[in-house]
Amino acid sequence: MSSIKCNYKCNEPLSKHTTLCIGGNADCFVEVETEEQLVSLLKFINENSIKFFVIGGGSNLLFSDEGFKGIVLKLSGEFCKYEISRNNVICGAAVSLAYLAIKTAEHGLSGLEYLSAIPGTVGGAVFGNAGVKNCSMSDIVDKIEVIDYSGNKRVLTKNNINFEYRKSDLQGNIITKIFFILKNADKNDILKTISQERKRRINSQPIGTKNAGCVFKNPESDSAGRLIDSLNLKNYSVGGIKISDVHANFFVNEDNGCAQDMLKLIDFVKDEVYKKYSIKLETEIKIIK
Ligand code: EPU
């Protein structure tokens, strides 16, 4: 490991790297700053058959209380850079989506404003096809650059990627760069939309709490939050995890909750919704074992 020139920490608490503030220790937590480092690290991982996981902003993840037996890899350094030239935006995967939305708006470029209140990195948002009601990352991405788990670099245009609701077929690839072609629009109008999106979120979601966004995907033509709320489950808690009283599809780590509490609450809610509506909720948050 020391032959690879990356910053790494052993026994790093994953609770420090997730918005839920949950997760035991990763055997090794590596910050990769360049493509060269990434390729060398993947070579090392493959040669030694090490389990690994790539983390973005940690805003949609649940790690177990036992932690992660292997390497957790986070892109930083050159992956946090972006360039804007006319309508073209080239962005490293580790750039924050909210930050890029503001920067493109300041250049009078429209496209990211409706997605501006989604927490996390641009790479993570593309991988999970994050979105709001009428707009998802797949609507605005032009192409991406990836390095596959064997260390090969490829460019994938939007048509080569299969995006679905909160899902892509990019498993086996690490997204390194994202390319957007955005439309010109009035800067003040775009900034106004960003500000409205933020207000909408503040009014309807538990902003500022320890959560991982919506816990469940919405079932077809309904909202998981509405279904859970209809069962009067707001404020219901298991251990330190409580169902938000603002939006019932958000589970909040209120009091030193752990992954076990979260998993118990997920199972409980799934059972209750199934008993009442015969609907099987699917988790949107990624559970890492
Ligand atoms: N509702 C309730 N009670 C609740 C929550 C919602 O009655 O506790 C009702 C609302 O009043 C509304 C309906 O359910 O009539 C839909 O609620 P909302 O507008 O909040 O949207 P959602 O379907 O719950 C989706 C996305 C969110 C995204 C919002 C806004 C999913 C799983 N969720 O939520 O995305 O921010 O639309 O566009 O697709 C996320 O993916 O992590 C996420 C938060």
Coordinates of C-alpha atoms and ligand atoms in Angstrom, one line a residue:
M1 CA 0.0 0.0 0.0
S2 CA 2.8 2.4 0.9
S3 CA 4.1 2.0 -2.7
I4 CA 1.1 3.9 -3.9
K5 CA 1.5 7.6 -3.3
C6 CA -2.0 8.3 -1.9
N7 CA -3.2 9.7 1.4
Y8 CA -4.6 6.8 3.4
K9 CA -5.8 6.1 6.9
C10 CA -6.3 2.8 8.7
N11 CA -9.3 2.1 10.8
E12 CA -11.1 5.2 9.7
P13 CA -14.6 5.7 11.1
L14 CA -17.1 5.8 8.2
S15 CA -19.5 7.7 10.4
K16 CA -17.2 10.7 9.6
H17 CA -17.9 10.3 5.8
T18 CA -21.6 9.8 5.7
T19 CA -24.4 12.3 6.2
L20 CA -26.2 9.9 8.5
C21 CA -23.1 9.8 10.6
I22 CA -23.3 6.0 10.9
G23 CA -20.8 3.3 10.1
G24 CA -18.0 1.4 11.8
N25 CA -14.3 1.6 10.7
A26 CA -13.0 1.0 7.2
D27 CA -9.8 -1.1 7.3
C28 CA -8.4 1.5 5.0
F29 CA -9.7 4.8 3.7
V30 CA -7.8 6.2 0.7
E31 CA -8.1 9.7 -0.9
V32 CA -7.1 9.5 -4.5
E33 CA -5.9 12.7 -6.1
T34 CA -5.0 11.8 -9.7
E35 CA -6.0 9.4 -12.4
E36 CA -2.5 7.9 -12.2
Q37 CA -3.0 7.2 -8.5
L38 CA -6.4 5.7 -9.2
V39 CA -5.1 3.3 -11.8
S40 CA -2.2 2.2 -9.5
L41 CA -4.6 1.7 -6.6
L42 CA -6.9 -0.4 -8.8
K43 CA -3.9 -2.5 -9.9
F44 CA -2.9 -3.1 -6.3
I45 CA -6.5 -3.9 -5.3
N46 CA -6.8 -6.4 -8.2
E47 CA -3.4 -8.0 -7.6
N48 CA -4.3 -8.5 -3.9
S49 CA -8.0 -9.3 -4.4
I50 CA -9.1 -6.6 -2.0
K51 CA -12.7 -5.7 -1.5
F52 CA -13.3 -2.0 -2.2
F53 CA -16.0 0.6 -2.3
V54 CA -16.0 4.1 -3.9
I55 CA -17.6 6.8 -1.8
G56 CA -18.9 10.2 -3.1
G57 CA -20.5 12.7 -0.7
G58 CA -21.7 9.8 1.5
S59 CA -25.2 11.3 1.3
N60 CA -27.1 8.2 0.2
L61 CA -25.2 5.5 2.1
L62 CA -25.7 3.2 5.0
F63 CA -22.5 1.4 6.2
S64 CA -22.8 -1.3 8.8
D65 CA -21.8 -0.9 12.4
E66 CA -19.0 -3.4 11.7
G67 CA -17.5 -1.1 9.2
F68 CA -15.9 -2.1 5.9
K69 CA -13.4 -4.9 5.6
G70 CA -11.4 -3.5 2.7
I71 CA -10.6 -0.2 1.1
V72 CA -13.0 2.7 0.9
L73 CA -11.8 5.0 -1.8
K74 CA -12.7 8.7 -2.2
L75 CA -11.8 10.9 -5.1
S76 CA -10.2 14.3 -4.3
G77 CA -7.5 16.5 -5.7
E78 CA -7.9 16.9 -9.5
F79 CA -11.3 15.3 -9.3
C80 CA -12.5 18.4 -7.4
K81 CA -11.8 20.7 -10.4
Y82 CA -14.2 22.0 -13.0
E83 CA -13.9 24.1 -16.2
I84 CA -16.5 26.2 -17.9
S85 CA -16.0 27.3 -21.5
R86 CA -18.9 28.8 -23.3
N87 CA -21.7 26.2 -23.0
N88 CA -19.4 23.4 -22.1
V89 CA -18.8 22.2 -18.6
I90 CA -16.2 19.6 -17.7
C91 CA -16.4 18.6 -14.1
G92 CA -14.5 16.3 -11.9
A93 CA -16.6 13.6 -10.2
A94 CA -15.9 14.8 -6.7
V95 CA -17.2 18.4 -7.3
S96 CA -20.3 19.1 -5.1
L97 CA -23.5 19.2 -7.3
A98 CA -24.8 22.2 -5.3
Y99 CA -21.6 24.1 -5.9
L100 CA -21.5 23.4 -9.6
A101 CA -25.1 24.5 -9.9
I102 CA -24.2 27.9 -8.5
K103 CA -21.0 28.3 -10.6
T104 CA -22.8 27.4 -13.8
A105 CA -25.7 29.8 -12.9
E106 CA -23.1 32.6 -12.4
H107 CA -22.0 32.0 -16.0
G108 CA -25.6 32.3 -17.2
L109 CA -25.8 28.6 -17.9
S110 CA -29.1 26.8 -17.3
G111 CA -29.5 23.0 -16.7
L112 CA -28.5 22.2 -13.1
E113 CA -30.8 24.6 -11.2
Y114 CA -33.5 22.1 -10.5
L115 CA -30.9 19.6 -9.1
S116 CA -29.1 22.2 -7.1
A117 CA -30.4 21.3 -3.7
I118 CA -29.4 17.6 -4.0
P119 CA -26.6 16.9 -1.6
G120 CA -23.5 15.0 -2.7
T121 CA -21.0 14.9 -5.5
V122 CA -21.7 15.2 -9.3
G123 CA -20.1 11.7 -9.8
G124 CA -22.4 10.1 -7.1
A125 CA -25.4 11.9 -8.5
V126 CA -24.7 10.5 -12.1
F127 CA -24.0 7.0 -10.8
G128 CA -27.4 6.9 -8.9
N129 CA -29.2 9.1 -11.4
A130 CA -30.3 11.4 -8.7
G131 CA -33.1 13.8 -9.4
V132 CA -36.2 15.6 -8.4
K133 CA -39.8 15.3 -9.7
N134 CA -39.3 16.3 -13.3
C135 CA -35.6 16.3 -13.8
S136 CA -32.8 13.7 -13.2
M137 CA -29.1 13.8 -13.9
S138 CA -29.7 11.7 -17.0
D139 CA -31.6 14.6 -18.5
I140 CA -28.6 16.9 -18.5
V141 CA -25.4 14.8 -18.8
D142 CA -23.8 14.8 -22.2
K143 CA -21.0 12.2 -21.6
I144 CA -18.8 10.9 -18.9
E145 CA -15.3 9.6 -18.5
V146 CA -14.9 6.4 -16.4
I147 CA -12.1 4.2 -15.3
D148 CA -13.3 0.6 -15.0
Y149 CA -12.3 -1.7 -12.2
S150 CA -9.5 -3.1 -14.3
G151 CA -8.0 0.4 -14.7
N152 CA -9.1 1.1 -18.3
K153 CA -10.3 4.6 -19.2
R154 CA -13.4 5.0 -21.4
V155 CA -15.7 7.8 -22.5
L156 CA -19.4 6.9 -22.5
T157 CA -21.9 9.2 -24.2
K158 CA -25.4 9.4 -22.7
N159 CA -26.7 6.9 -25.3
N160 CA -24.2 4.3 -24.1
I161 CA -25.5 4.5 -20.5
N162 CA -28.7 2.9 -19.3
F163 CA -30.3 5.3 -16.9
E164 CA -33.5 4.4 -15.0
Y165 CA -35.3 6.0 -12.1
R166 CA -32.5 6.5 -9.4
K167 CA -30.4 3.9 -11.2
S168 CA -27.7 3.5 -13.9
D169 CA -25.8 0.5 -15.3
L170 CA -22.4 2.1 -14.4
Q171 CA -21.5 -0.6 -11.8
G172 CA -17.9 -1.7 -12.3
N173 CA -16.9 1.8 -13.3
I174 CA -15.6 4.7 -11.4
I175 CA -16.9 7.9 -12.9
T176 CA -14.0 10.4 -13.0
K177 CA -15.3 13.3 -15.2
I178 CA -18.7 14.5 -16.3
F179 CA -19.4 16.7 -19.4
F180 CA -22.4 18.9 -19.7
I181 CA -23.6 21.1 -22.6
L182 CA -25.8 23.7 -20.9
K183 CA -28.1 26.4 -22.4
N184 CA -27.7 30.1 -22.1
A185 CA -30.2 31.8 -19.9
D186 CA -30.6 34.9 -17.7
K187 CA -28.3 34.5 -14.7
N188 CA -30.8 36.1 -12.3
D189 CA -33.6 33.8 -13.4
I190 CA -31.4 30.7 -12.8
L191 CA -30.3 31.9 -9.4
K192 CA -33.9 32.6 -8.5
T193 CA -34.8 29.0 -9.4
I194 CA -31.9 27.7 -7.2
S195 CA -33.2 29.8 -4.3
Q196 CA -36.8 28.5 -4.8
E197 CA -35.5 24.9 -4.9
R198 CA -33.7 25.5 -1.6
K199 CA -36.7 27.0 0.0
R200 CA -38.9 24.2 -1.2
R201 CA -36.5 21.7 0.3
I202 CA -36.3 23.6 3.6
N203 CA -40.1 23.6 3.8
S204 CA -40.6 20.0 3.0
Q205 CA -37.5 18.1 4.1
P206 CA -35.5 17.8 7.4
I207 CA -32.6 19.9 6.2
G208 CA -29.7 20.2 8.6
T209 CA -30.4 16.9 10.3
K210 CA -28.3 13.7 10.0
N211 CA -30.1 11.8 7.2
A212 CA -29.4 10.1 3.9
G213 CA -32.2 11.6 1.8
C214 CA -35.2 9.6 0.8
V215 CA -34.9 6.1 2.3
F216 CA -37.2 4.4 -0.2
K217 CA -37.7 4.8 -3.9
N218 CA -41.2 6.0 -4.8
P219 CA -43.4 3.2 -5.9
E220 CA -45.1 3.7 -9.3
S221 CA -47.4 6.7 -9.2
D222 CA -47.2 7.3 -5.5
S223 CA -44.9 8.8 -2.9
A224 CA -43.2 6.6 -0.3
G225 CA -43.3 9.5 2.1
R226 CA -47.1 9.9 1.7
L227 CA -47.7 6.2 2.2
I228 CA -45.5 6.1 5.4
D229 CA -47.2 9.3 6.7
S230 CA -50.6 7.9 6.1
L231 CA -49.8 5.1 8.6
N232 CA -49.1 7.9 11.2
L233 CA -45.5 6.8 11.5
K234 CA -43.9 10.3 11.6
N235 CA -41.8 10.5 14.8
Y236 CA -41.8 6.7 15.2
S237 CA -38.3 5.6 16.3
V238 CA -36.0 2.6 16.7
G239 CA -33.0 3.3 19.0
G240 CA -31.6 6.6 17.9
I241 CA -33.2 6.7 14.5
K242 CA -36.5 8.5 14.1
I243 CA -38.9 9.0 11.1
S244 CA -38.8 12.7 10.4
D245 CA -41.8 14.7 11.4
V246 CA -41.2 16.9 8.3
H247 CA -41.1 14.2 5.6
A248 CA -41.8 10.5 6.4
N249 CA -39.4 9.1 3.8
F250 CA -36.5 10.7 5.7
F251 CA -35.1 8.8 8.7
V252 CA -33.1 11.0 11.0
N253 CA -30.2 10.0 13.2
E254 CA -31.3 11.9 16.2
D255 CA -29.5 10.3 19.1
N256 CA -26.4 8.3 18.3
G257 CA -28.4 5.8 16.1
C258 CA -26.6 2.9 14.5
A259 CA -26.9 0.9 11.3
Q260 CA -28.8 -1.8 13.2
D261 CA -31.5 0.7 14.3
M262 CA -31.7 2.0 10.8
L263 CA -32.1 -1.5 9.3
K264 CA -34.8 -2.5 11.9
L265 CA -36.7 0.7 11.1
I266 CA -36.5 0.1 7.4
D267 CA -37.8 -3.5 7.8
F268 CA -40.6 -2.3 10.1
V269 CA -41.8 0.4 7.7
K270 CA -41.6 -2.0 4.7
D271 CA -43.8 -4.5 6.6
E272 CA -46.3 -1.9 7.7
V273 CA -46.6 -0.5 4.2
Y274 CA -47.0 -4.0 2.7
K275 CA -49.6 -5.0 5.3
K276 CA -51.7 -1.9 4.5
Y277 CA -51.2 -1.4 0.8
S278 CA -49.6 -4.6 -0.6
I279 CA -46.8 -2.4 -1.9
K280 CA -43.2 -3.6 -1.6
L281 CA -41.0 -0.5 -0.9
E282 CA -37.5 -0.7 -2.3
T283 CA -34.7 1.2 -0.6
E284 CA -33.2 4.1 -2.4
I285 CA -30.3 4.4 0.1
K286 CA -27.4 2.1 -0.6
I287 CA -26.8 -0.5 2.1
I288 CA -23.2 -1.5 2.2
K289 CA -22.3 -4.8 3.9
Ligands
EPU1 N1 -46.2 13.7 1.5 C1 -46.9 13.5 2.7 N2 -46.2 13.2 3.8 C2 -44.9 13.1 3.9 C3 -44.1 13.4 2.7 C4 -44.8 13.7 1.6 O1 -48.1 13.5 2.7 O2 -44.4 12.9 5.0 C5 -46.9 14.1 0.3 C6 -46.6 15.5 -0.1 O3 -47.4 16.4 0.5 C7 -46.8 15.4 -1.6 C8 -46.4 14.0 -2.0 O4 -46.4 13.3 -0.8 O5 -48.2 15.6 -1.9 C9 -45.0 14.0 -2.6 O6 -44.0 14.5 -1.7 P1 -42.7 15.3 -2.1 O7 -43.1 16.5 -3.1 O8 -42.0 15.7 -0.9 O9 -42.0 14.3 -3.1 P2 -41.5 12.9 -2.9 O10 -42.1 12.0 -3.9 O11 -41.7 12.4 -1.5 C10 -39.4 13.1 -4.4 C11 -38.0 12.6 -4.4 C12 -37.1 13.6 -3.6 C13 -37.2 15.0 -4.2 C14 -38.7 15.4 -4.2 C15 -38.9 16.7 -4.8 C16 -37.9 10.1 -4.4 C17 -37.8 8.9 -3.6 N3 -38.0 11.3 -3.7 O12 -39.9 13.0 -3.1 O13 -35.8 13.1 -3.7 O14 -36.5 15.9 -3.4 O15 -39.5 14.4 -4.9 O16 -38.7 16.7 -6.1 O17 -37.9 10.1 -5.6 C18 -34.2 11.7 -2.7 O18 -34.2 11.1 -3.8 O19 -33.4 11.4 -1.8 C19 -35.1 12.8 -2.6 C20 -35.2 13.4 -1.4

